CSV table of N, CA and C in Angstrom, one decimal:
chain,number,residue,atom,x,y,z
O,1,MET,N,-1.5,64.7,159.0
O,1,MET,CA,-2.2,64.4,160.1
O,1,MET,C,-2.8,63.0,160.0
O,2,LEU,N,-3.2,62.6,158.8
O,2,LEU,CA,-3.8,61.3,158.7
O,2,LEU,C,-2.8,60.2,159.0
O,3,GLU,N,-1.5,60.4,158.8
O,3,GLU,CA,-0.6,59.4,159.2
O,3,GLU,C,-0.5,59.2,160.7
O,4,ALA,N,-0.7,60.3,161.4
O,4,ALA,CA,-0.7,60.2,162.9
O,4,ALA,C,-1.9,59.4,163.5
O,5,LEU,N,-2.9,59.2,162.7
O,5,LEU,CA,-4.1,58.5,163.1
O,5,LEU,C,-4.3,57.2,162.3
O,6,SER,N,-3.3,56.8,161.5
O,6,SER,CA,-3.5,55.6,160.6
O,6,SER,C,-3.5,54.3,161.3
O,7,THR,N,-2.7,54.1,162.3
O,7,THR,CA,-2.6,52.8,163.0
O,7,THR,C,-2.9,53.0,164.5
O,8,ALA,N,-3.2,51.9,165.2
O,8,ALA,CA,-3.5,52.0,166.6
O,8,ALA,C,-2.3,52.5,167.4
O,9,HIS,N,-1.1,52.1,167.0
O,9,HIS,CA,0.1,52.6,167.7
O,9,HIS,C,0.3,54.1,167.5
O,10,ASN,N,0.1,54.5,166.2
O,10,ASN,CA,0.3,56.0,165.9
O,10,ASN,C,-0.8,56.8,166.6
O,11,ARG,N,-2.0,56.3,166.7
O,11,ARG,CA,-3.1,57.0,167.4
O,11,ARG,C,-2.8,57.1,168.9
O,12,ALA,N,-2.3,56.0,169.5
O,12,ALA,CA,-1.9,56.1,170.9
O,12,ALA,C,-0.8,57.1,171.2
O,13,LEU,N,0.2,57.1,170.3
O,13,LEU,CA,1.3,58.0,170.5
O,13,LEU,C,0.8,59.4,170.3
O,14,THR,N,0.0,59.6,169.3
O,14,THR,CA,-0.6,61.0,169.0
O,14,THR,C,-1.4,61.5,170.2
O,15,PHE,N,-2.2,60.7,170.8
O,15,PHE,CA,-2.9,61.1,172.0
O,15,PHE,C,-2.1,61.3,173.2
O,16,VAL,N,-1.0,60.6,173.4
O,16,VAL,CA,0.0,60.8,174.5
O,16,VAL,C,0.6,62.2,174.3
O,17,PHE,N,1.1,62.5,173.0
O,17,PHE,CA,1.6,63.8,172.8
O,17,PHE,C,0.6,64.9,173.0
O,18,LEU,N,-0.6,64.7,172.5
O,18,LEU,CA,-1.7,65.7,172.7
O,18,LEU,C,-1.9,66.0,174.2
O,19,ALA,N,-2.0,64.9,175.0
O,19,ALA,CA,-2.2,65.0,176.4
O,19,ALA,C,-1.0,65.8,177.1
O,20,ALA,N,0.2,65.5,176.7
O,20,ALA,CA,1.4,66.2,177.2
O,20,ALA,C,1.3,67.7,176.8
O,21,SER,N,0.9,67.9,175.6
O,21,SER,CA,0.7,69.3,175.2
O,21,SER,C,-0.3,70.1,176.0
O,22,CYS,N,-1.4,69.5,176.2
O,22,CYS,CA,-2.5,70.1,177.0
O,22,CYS,C,-2.1,70.3,178.4
O,23,ALA,N,-1.4,69.3,179.0
O,23,ALA,CA,-0.9,69.4,180.4
O,23,ALA,C,0.1,70.5,180.5
O,24,SER,N,1.0,70.6,179.6
O,24,SER,CA,2.0,71.6,179.6
O,24,SER,C,1.4,73.0,179.4
O,25,ALA,N,0.5,73.1,178.5
O,25,ALA,CA,-0.2,74.4,178.3
O,25,ALA,C,-0.9,74.9,179.5
O,26,ILE,N,-1.6,74.0,180.2
O,26,ILE,CA,-2.3,74.3,181.4
O,26,ILE,C,-1.4,74.7,182.5
O,27,GLY,N,-0.2,74.0,182.6
O,27,GLY,CA,0.8,74.4,183.5
O,27,GLY,C,1.4,75.7,183.2
O,28,ALA,N,1.6,76.0,182.0
O,28,ALA,CA,2.2,77.3,181.6
O,28,ALA,C,1.2,78.4,181.9
O,29,GLY,N,-0.1,78.2,181.7
O,29,GLY,CA,-1.1,79.2,182.1
O,29,GLY,C,-1.2,79.4,183.5
O,30,ALA,N,-1.1,78.3,184.3
O,30,ALA,CA,-1.2,78.4,185.8
O,30,ALA,C,0.0,79.1,186.4
O,31,VAL,N,1.2,78.8,185.8
O,31,VAL,CA,2.4,79.4,186.4
O,31,VAL,C,2.6,80.8,185.8
O,32,GLY,N,2.2,81.0,184.6
O,32,GLY,CA,2.3,82.3,183.9
O,32,GLY,C,3.6,82.4,183.1
O,33,VAL,N,3.5,83.0,182.0
O,33,VAL,CA,4.7,83.1,181.1
O,33,VAL,C,5.3,84.5,181.1
O,34,SER,N,4.8,85.4,181.8
O,34,SER,CA,5.4,86.8,181.8
O,34,SER,C,6.6,86.8,182.7
O,35,ASP,N,7.8,86.9,182.1
O,35,ASP,CA,9.1,86.9,182.8
O,35,ASP,C,9.2,85.8,183.8
O,36,ASN,N,8.8,84.6,183.4
O,36,ASN,CA,8.8,83.4,184.3
O,36,ASN,C,9.4,82.3,183.5
O,37,PRO,N,10.7,81.9,183.7
O,37,PRO,CA,11.3,80.9,183.0
O,37,PRO,C,10.6,79.5,183.0
O,38,PRO,N,10.1,79.1,184.2
O,38,PRO,CA,9.4,77.8,184.1
O,38,PRO,C,8.2,77.8,183.3
O,39,GLY,N,7.4,78.9,183.3
O,39,GLY,CA,6.2,79.0,182.5
O,39,GLY,C,6.6,79.1,181.0
O,40,ILE,N,7.6,79.8,180.7
O,40,ILE,CA,8.1,79.9,179.3
O,40,ILE,C,8.5,78.5,178.8
O,41,LEU,N,9.2,77.8,179.6
O,41,LEU,CA,9.7,76.5,179.2
O,41,LEU,C,8.5,75.5,179.1
O,42,LEU,N,7.5,75.6,179.9
O,42,LEU,CA,6.3,74.8,179.8
O,42,LEU,C,5.5,75.2,178.5
O,43,ALA,N,5.5,76.4,178.1
O,43,ALA,CA,4.9,76.8,176.8
O,43,ALA,C,5.6,76.2,175.6
O,44,TYR,N,7.0,76.2,175.7
O,44,TYR,CA,7.7,75.6,174.6
O,44,TYR,C,7.5,74.1,174.6
O,45,VAL,N,7.4,73.5,175.7
O,45,VAL,CA,7.2,72.0,175.8
O,45,VAL,C,5.8,71.7,175.2
O,46,ALA,N,4.8,72.6,175.5
O,46,ALA,CA,3.4,72.4,174.9
O,46,ALA,C,3.4,72.5,173.4
O,47,ALA,N,4.2,73.5,172.9
O,47,ALA,CA,4.2,73.7,171.4
O,47,ALA,C,5.0,72.5,170.8
O,48,ALA,N,6.0,72.1,171.4
O,48,ALA,CA,6.8,70.9,170.9
O,48,ALA,C,6.0,69.6,170.9
O,49,ALA,N,5.3,69.4,172.0
O,49,ALA,CA,4.5,68.2,172.1
O,49,ALA,C,3.3,68.2,171.0
O,50,LEU,N,2.7,69.4,170.8
O,50,LEU,CA,1.7,69.5,169.8
O,50,LEU,C,2.3,69.2,168.4
O,51,LEU,N,3.4,69.7,168.1
O,51,LEU,CA,4.1,69.4,166.8
O,51,LEU,C,4.4,68.0,166.7
O,52,LEU,N,5.0,67.4,167.8
O,52,LEU,CA,5.3,66.0,167.7
O,52,LEU,C,4.1,65.1,167.5
O,53,ALA,N,2.9,65.5,168.0
O,53,ALA,CA,1.7,64.7,167.8
O,53,ALA,C,1.4,64.6,166.3
O,54,LEU,N,1.8,65.6,165.6
O,54,LEU,CA,1.5,65.6,164.1
O,54,LEU,C,2.6,65.0,163.3
O,55,VAL,N,3.9,65.1,163.7
O,55,VAL,CA,5.0,64.6,162.8
O,55,VAL,C,5.6,63.3,163.3
O,56,HIS,N,5.2,62.7,164.4
O,56,HIS,CA,5.9,61.5,164.8
O,56,HIS,C,5.9,60.4,163.9
O,57,PRO,N,5.0,60.2,163.0
O,57,PRO,CA,5.1,59.1,162.0
O,57,PRO,C,6.0,59.4,160.8
O,58,TRP,N,6.5,60.6,160.6
O,58,TRP,CA,7.2,60.9,159.4
O,58,TRP,C,8.5,60.1,159.4
O,59,ARG,N,8.9,59.6,158.2
O,59,ARG,CA,10.1,58.8,158.1
O,59,ARG,C,11.0,59.2,157.0
O,60,THR,N,10.7,60.3,156.3
O,60,THR,CA,11.5,60.7,155.2
O,60,THR,C,12.1,62.1,155.5
O,61,PRO,N,13.4,62.3,155.0
O,61,PRO,CA,14.0,63.6,155.3
O,61,PRO,C,13.3,64.8,154.6
O,62,ARG,N,12.7,64.5,153.5
O,62,ARG,CA,12.0,65.6,152.7
O,62,ARG,C,10.9,66.2,153.5
O,63,GLN,N,10.1,65.5,154.3
O,63,GLN,CA,9.0,66.0,155.1
O,63,GLN,C,9.6,67.0,156.1
O,64,PHE,N,10.7,66.5,156.8
O,64,PHE,CA,11.3,67.3,157.8
O,64,PHE,C,12.0,68.6,157.2
O,65,ARG,N,12.6,68.4,156.1
O,65,ARG,CA,13.2,69.5,155.4
O,65,ARG,C,12.2,70.6,155.1
O,66,TYR,N,11.1,70.2,154.6
O,66,TYR,CA,10.0,71.2,154.3
O,66,TYR,C,9.5,71.9,155.5
O,67,LEU,N,9.4,71.2,156.6
O,67,LEU,CA,9.0,71.8,157.9
O,67,LEU,C,10.1,72.7,158.4
O,68,PHE,N,11.3,72.3,158.2
O,68,PHE,CA,12.5,73.2,158.6
O,68,PHE,C,12.4,74.5,157.9
O,69,TYR,N,12.3,74.5,156.6
O,69,TYR,CA,12.2,75.7,155.8
O,69,TYR,C,10.9,76.5,156.2
O,70,ALA,N,9.8,75.8,156.4
O,70,ALA,CA,8.6,76.5,156.7
O,70,ALA,C,8.7,77.2,158.1
O,71,SER,N,9.4,76.6,159.0
O,71,SER,CA,9.6,77.2,160.3
O,71,SER,C,10.4,78.5,160.3
O,72,ILE,N,11.4,78.5,159.4
O,72,ILE,CA,12.2,79.7,159.2
O,72,ILE,C,11.4,80.8,158.6
O,73,LEU,N,10.7,80.4,157.5
O,73,LEU,CA,9.9,81.4,156.8
O,73,LEU,C,8.7,81.9,157.7
O,74,GLY,N,8.1,81.0,158.5
O,74,GLY,CA,7.1,81.3,159.4
O,74,GLY,C,7.5,82.3,160.5
O,75,PHE,N,8.7,82.1,161.0
O,75,PHE,CA,9.3,83.0,162.0
O,75,PHE,C,9.4,84.4,161.4
O,76,VAL,N,10.0,84.5,160.2
O,76,VAL,CA,10.1,85.8,159.6
O,76,VAL,C,8.8,86.4,159.2
O,77,PHE,N,7.9,85.6,158.6
O,77,PHE,CA,6.6,86.1,158.2
O,77,PHE,C,5.8,86.6,159.4
O,78,PHE,N,5.7,85.8,160.5
O,78,PHE,CA,4.8,86.2,161.6
O,78,PHE,C,5.5,87.3,162.4
O,79,GLY,N,6.8,87.4,162.4
O,79,GLY,CA,7.5,88.6,163.0
O,79,GLY,C,7.1,89.9,162.2
O,80,ILE,N,7.1,89.8,160.9
O,80,ILE,CA,6.7,91.0,160.1
O,80,ILE,C,5.3,91.3,160.3
O,81,VAL,N,4.4,90.3,160.3
O,81,VAL,CA,3.0,90.6,160.5
O,81,VAL,C,2.7,91.2,161.8
O,82,HIS,N,3.4,90.7,162.9
O,82,HIS,CA,3.2,91.3,164.2
O,82,HIS,C,3.6,92.8,164.2
O,83,ASN,N,4.8,93.1,163.5
O,83,ASN,CA,5.2,94.5,163.5
O,83,ASN,C,4.3,95.4,162.7
O,84,VAL,N,3.8,94.8,161.6
O,84,VAL,CA,2.8,95.6,160.8
O,84,VAL,C,1.5,95.9,161.6
O,85,PHE,N,1.0,94.9,162.2
O,85,PHE,CA,-0.3,95.1,162.9
O,85,PHE,C,0.0,96.0,164.1
O,86,ASP,N,1.1,95.9,164.8
O,86,ASP,CA,1.5,96.8,165.9
O,86,ASP,C,1.6,98.2,165.4
O,87,ALA,N,2.2,98.4,164.3
O,87,ALA,CA,2.3,99.8,163.7
O,87,ALA,C,0.9,100.4,163.4
O,88,VAL,N,0.1,99.6,162.8
O,88,VAL,CA,-1.3,100.0,162.4
O,88,VAL,C,-2.1,100.3,163.7
O,89,VAL,N,-2.0,99.5,164.7
O,89,VAL,CA,-2.7,99.7,165.9
O,89,VAL,C,-2.2,101.0,166.6
O,90,SER,N,-0.9,101.2,166.6
O,90,SER,CA,-0.4,102.4,167.3
O,90,SER,C,-0.7,103.7,166.6
O,91,GLU,N,-0.9,103.6,165.3
O,91,GLU,CA,-1.3,104.8,164.5
O,91,GLU,C,-2.8,105.2,164.7
O,92,SER,N,-3.6,104.2,164.9
O,92,SER,CA,-5.0,104.4,165.1
O,92,SER,C,-5.3,104.4,166.6
O,93,ALA,N,-5.8,105.5,167.1
O,93,ALA,CA,-5.9,105.6,168.6
O,93,ALA,C,-7.4,105.4,169.0
O,94,ASN,N,-8.2,104.9,168.2
O,94,ASN,CA,-9.6,104.7,168.6
O,94,ASN,C,-9.9,103.3,169.1
O,95,ALA,N,-10.9,103.1,169.8
O,95,ALA,CA,-11.2,101.7,170.4
O,95,ALA,C,-12.3,101.0,169.7
O,96,SER,N,-12.2,101.0,168.3
O,96,SER,CA,-13.2,100.3,167.6
O,96,SER,C,-12.9,98.8,167.6
O,97,ALA,N,-13.9,98.1,167.0
O,97,ALA,CA,-13.8,96.6,166.9
O,97,ALA,C,-12.6,96.2,166.0
O,98,LEU,N,-12.3,97.0,164.9
O,98,LEU,CA,-11.2,96.7,164.0
O,98,LEU,C,-9.9,96.9,164.8
O,99,HIS,N,-9.8,97.9,165.6
O,99,HIS,CA,-8.6,98.2,166.4
O,99,HIS,C,-8.3,96.9,167.3
O,100,SER,N,-9.4,96.5,168.0
O,100,SER,CA,-9.2,95.3,168.8
O,100,SER,C,-8.9,94.0,168.1
O,101,LEU,N,-9.5,93.9,166.9
O,101,LEU,CA,-9.2,92.7,166.0
O,101,LEU,C,-7.7,92.7,165.6
O,102,LEU,N,-7.2,93.9,165.1
O,102,LEU,CA,-5.8,94.0,164.7
O,102,LEU,C,-4.9,93.8,165.8
O,103,GLU,N,-5.2,94.3,167.0
O,103,GLU,CA,-4.4,94.1,168.1
O,103,GLU,C,-4.3,92.6,168.5
O,104,GLY,N,-5.4,91.9,168.4
O,104,GLY,CA,-5.4,90.5,168.7
O,104,GLY,C,-4.7,89.7,167.7
O,105,LEU,N,-4.8,90.0,166.4
O,105,LEU,CA,-4.1,89.3,165.3
O,105,LEU,C,-2.6,89.6,165.5
O,106,GLY,N,-2.2,90.8,165.9
O,106,GLY,CA,-0.8,91.0,166.1
O,106,GLY,C,-0.2,90.2,167.2
O,107,ASP,N,-1.0,90.1,168.3
O,107,ASP,CA,-0.6,89.3,169.4
O,107,ASP,C,-0.5,87.8,169.1
O,108,ALA,N,-1.4,87.3,168.3
O,108,ALA,CA,-1.4,85.9,167.8
O,108,ALA,C,-0.2,85.7,166.9
O,109,ALA,N,0.1,86.6,166.1
O,109,ALA,CA,1.3,86.5,165.2
O,109,ALA,C,2.6,86.4,166.0
O,110,PHE,N,2.6,87.3,167.1
O,110,PHE,CA,3.8,87.3,167.9
O,110,PHE,C,3.9,85.9,168.7
O,111,LEU,N,2.9,85.4,169.2
O,111,LEU,CA,2.9,84.1,169.9
O,111,LEU,C,3.3,83.0,168.9
O,112,LEU,N,2.8,83.0,167.7
O,112,LEU,CA,3.2,82.0,166.8
O,112,LEU,C,4.7,82.1,166.4
O,113,ALA,N,5.2,83.3,166.3
O,113,ALA,CA,6.6,83.5,165.9
O,113,ALA,C,7.5,83.1,167.1
O,114,VAL,N,7.1,83.4,168.3
O,114,VAL,CA,8.0,83.2,169.4
O,114,VAL,C,7.8,81.7,170.0
O,115,PHE,N,6.6,81.2,170.1
O,115,PHE,CA,6.4,79.9,170.7
O,115,PHE,C,6.2,78.8,169.7
O,116,GLY,N,5.8,79.1,168.5
O,116,GLY,CA,5.5,78.0,167.5
O,116,GLY,C,6.7,77.7,166.6
O,117,CYS,N,7.4,78.7,166.1
O,117,CYS,CA,8.4,78.4,165.1
O,117,CYS,C,9.7,77.9,165.7
O,118,PRO,N,10.2,78.3,166.9
O,118,PRO,CA,11.5,77.7,167.4
O,118,PRO,C,11.4,76.2,167.7
O,119,PRO,N,10.3,75.7,168.3
O,119,PRO,CA,10.2,74.3,168.5
O,119,PRO,C,10.1,73.5,167.1
O,120,ALA,N,9.4,74.1,166.2
O,120,ALA,CA,9.3,73.5,164.8
O,120,ALA,C,10.7,73.5,164.2
O,121,PHE,N,11.4,74.5,164.4
O,121,PHE,CA,12.8,74.6,163.8
O,121,PHE,C,13.7,73.5,164.4
O,122,LEU,N,13.6,73.3,165.7
O,122,LEU,CA,14.5,72.3,166.4
O,122,LEU,C,14.0,70.9,166.0
O,123,ILE,N,12.7,70.6,166.1
O,123,ILE,CA,12.2,69.3,165.8
O,123,ILE,C,12.4,68.9,164.4
O,124,SER,N,12.2,69.8,163.5
O,124,SER,CA,12.4,69.5,162.1
O,124,SER,C,13.9,69.3,161.7
O,125,GLY,N,14.7,70.1,162.3
O,125,GLY,CA,16.2,69.9,162.1
O,125,GLY,C,16.7,68.6,162.6
O,126,ALA,N,16.2,68.2,163.8
O,126,ALA,CA,16.6,66.9,164.4
O,126,ALA,C,16.0,65.8,163.5
O,127,GLY,N,14.8,65.9,163.1
O,127,GLY,CA,14.2,64.9,162.3
O,127,GLY,C,14.8,64.7,161.0
O,128,TRP,N,15.2,65.9,160.4
O,128,TRP,CA,15.9,65.9,159.1
O,128,TRP,C,17.3,65.1,159.2
O,129,LEU,N,18.0,65.4,160.3
O,129,LEU,CA,19.3,64.8,160.5
O,129,LEU,C,19.1,63.3,160.8
O,130,VAL,N,18.1,62.9,161.6
O,130,VAL,CA,18.0,61.5,161.9
O,130,VAL,C,17.5,60.7,160.7
O,131,THR,N,16.6,61.2,159.9
O,131,THR,CA,16.1,60.4,158.8
O,131,THR,C,17.0,60.5,157.5
O,132,SER,N,17.9,61.4,157.5
O,132,SER,CA,18.8,61.5,156.3
O,132,SER,C,19.7,60.3,156.2
O,133,ASP,N,20.1,60.0,155.0
O,133,ASP,CA,21.0,58.9,154.7
O,133,ASP,C,22.4,59.2,155.3
O,134,PRO,N,23.0,58.4,156.1
O,134,PRO,CA,24.3,58.7,156.7
O,134,PRO,C,25.4,58.6,155.7
O,135,LYS,N,25.3,57.9,154.6
O,135,LYS,CA,26.3,57.7,153.6
O,135,LYS,C,25.8,58.3,152.3
O,136,PRO,N,26.5,59.4,151.8
O,136,PRO,CA,26.0,59.9,150.6
O,136,PRO,C,26.2,59.0,149.4
O,137,PRO,N,25.3,59.0,148.4
O,137,PRO,CA,25.4,58.1,147.3
O,137,PRO,C,26.6,58.4,146.5
O,138,GLY,N,27.3,57.4,145.9
O,138,GLY,CA,28.4,57.6,145.1
O,138,GLY,C,29.7,57.4,145.8
O,139,ARG,N,29.7,57.3,147.1
O,139,ARG,CA,30.9,57.1,147.8
O,139,ARG,C,31.3,55.7,147.9
O,140,PHE,N,32.6,55.4,147.8
O,140,PHE,CA,33.2,54.1,147.9
O,140,PHE,C,33.7,53.8,149.3
O,141,GLU,N,33.7,52.5,149.7
O,141,GLU,CA,34.3,52.1,150.9
O,141,GLU,C,35.7,51.6,150.5
O,142,ALA,N,36.7,52.0,151.3
O,142,ALA,CA,38.1,51.6,150.9
O,142,ALA,C,38.4,50.2,151.6
């Protein structure tokens, strides 16, 4: 995150991405994301713009590779966490504060798995390809 705020150009670009993320999130909330393709697309754009606000100054493939792996692991992890919390909530039928907390955590895990990890996967994959060396070391030119 510090790289995104290190220079005036990076700060300006970071704030543009953050503004785009906020505008897209507000648009997704206004349109609605429940069985609404434009709202779902706006939610993905908001997540992608938020991620781009953080990673736009990266210039090495290693950083994008780590994000790529983390997005895959995050998708699996948050999917499992959502299912575990959903199972615990369905087994306990009382309306206590713990029940509401677990239901909210399960919903947050679902939203992270569905709206956070796929844009991270695509952006990190593209960044990894763009920043990687086009010619592998040790190859000769004929």
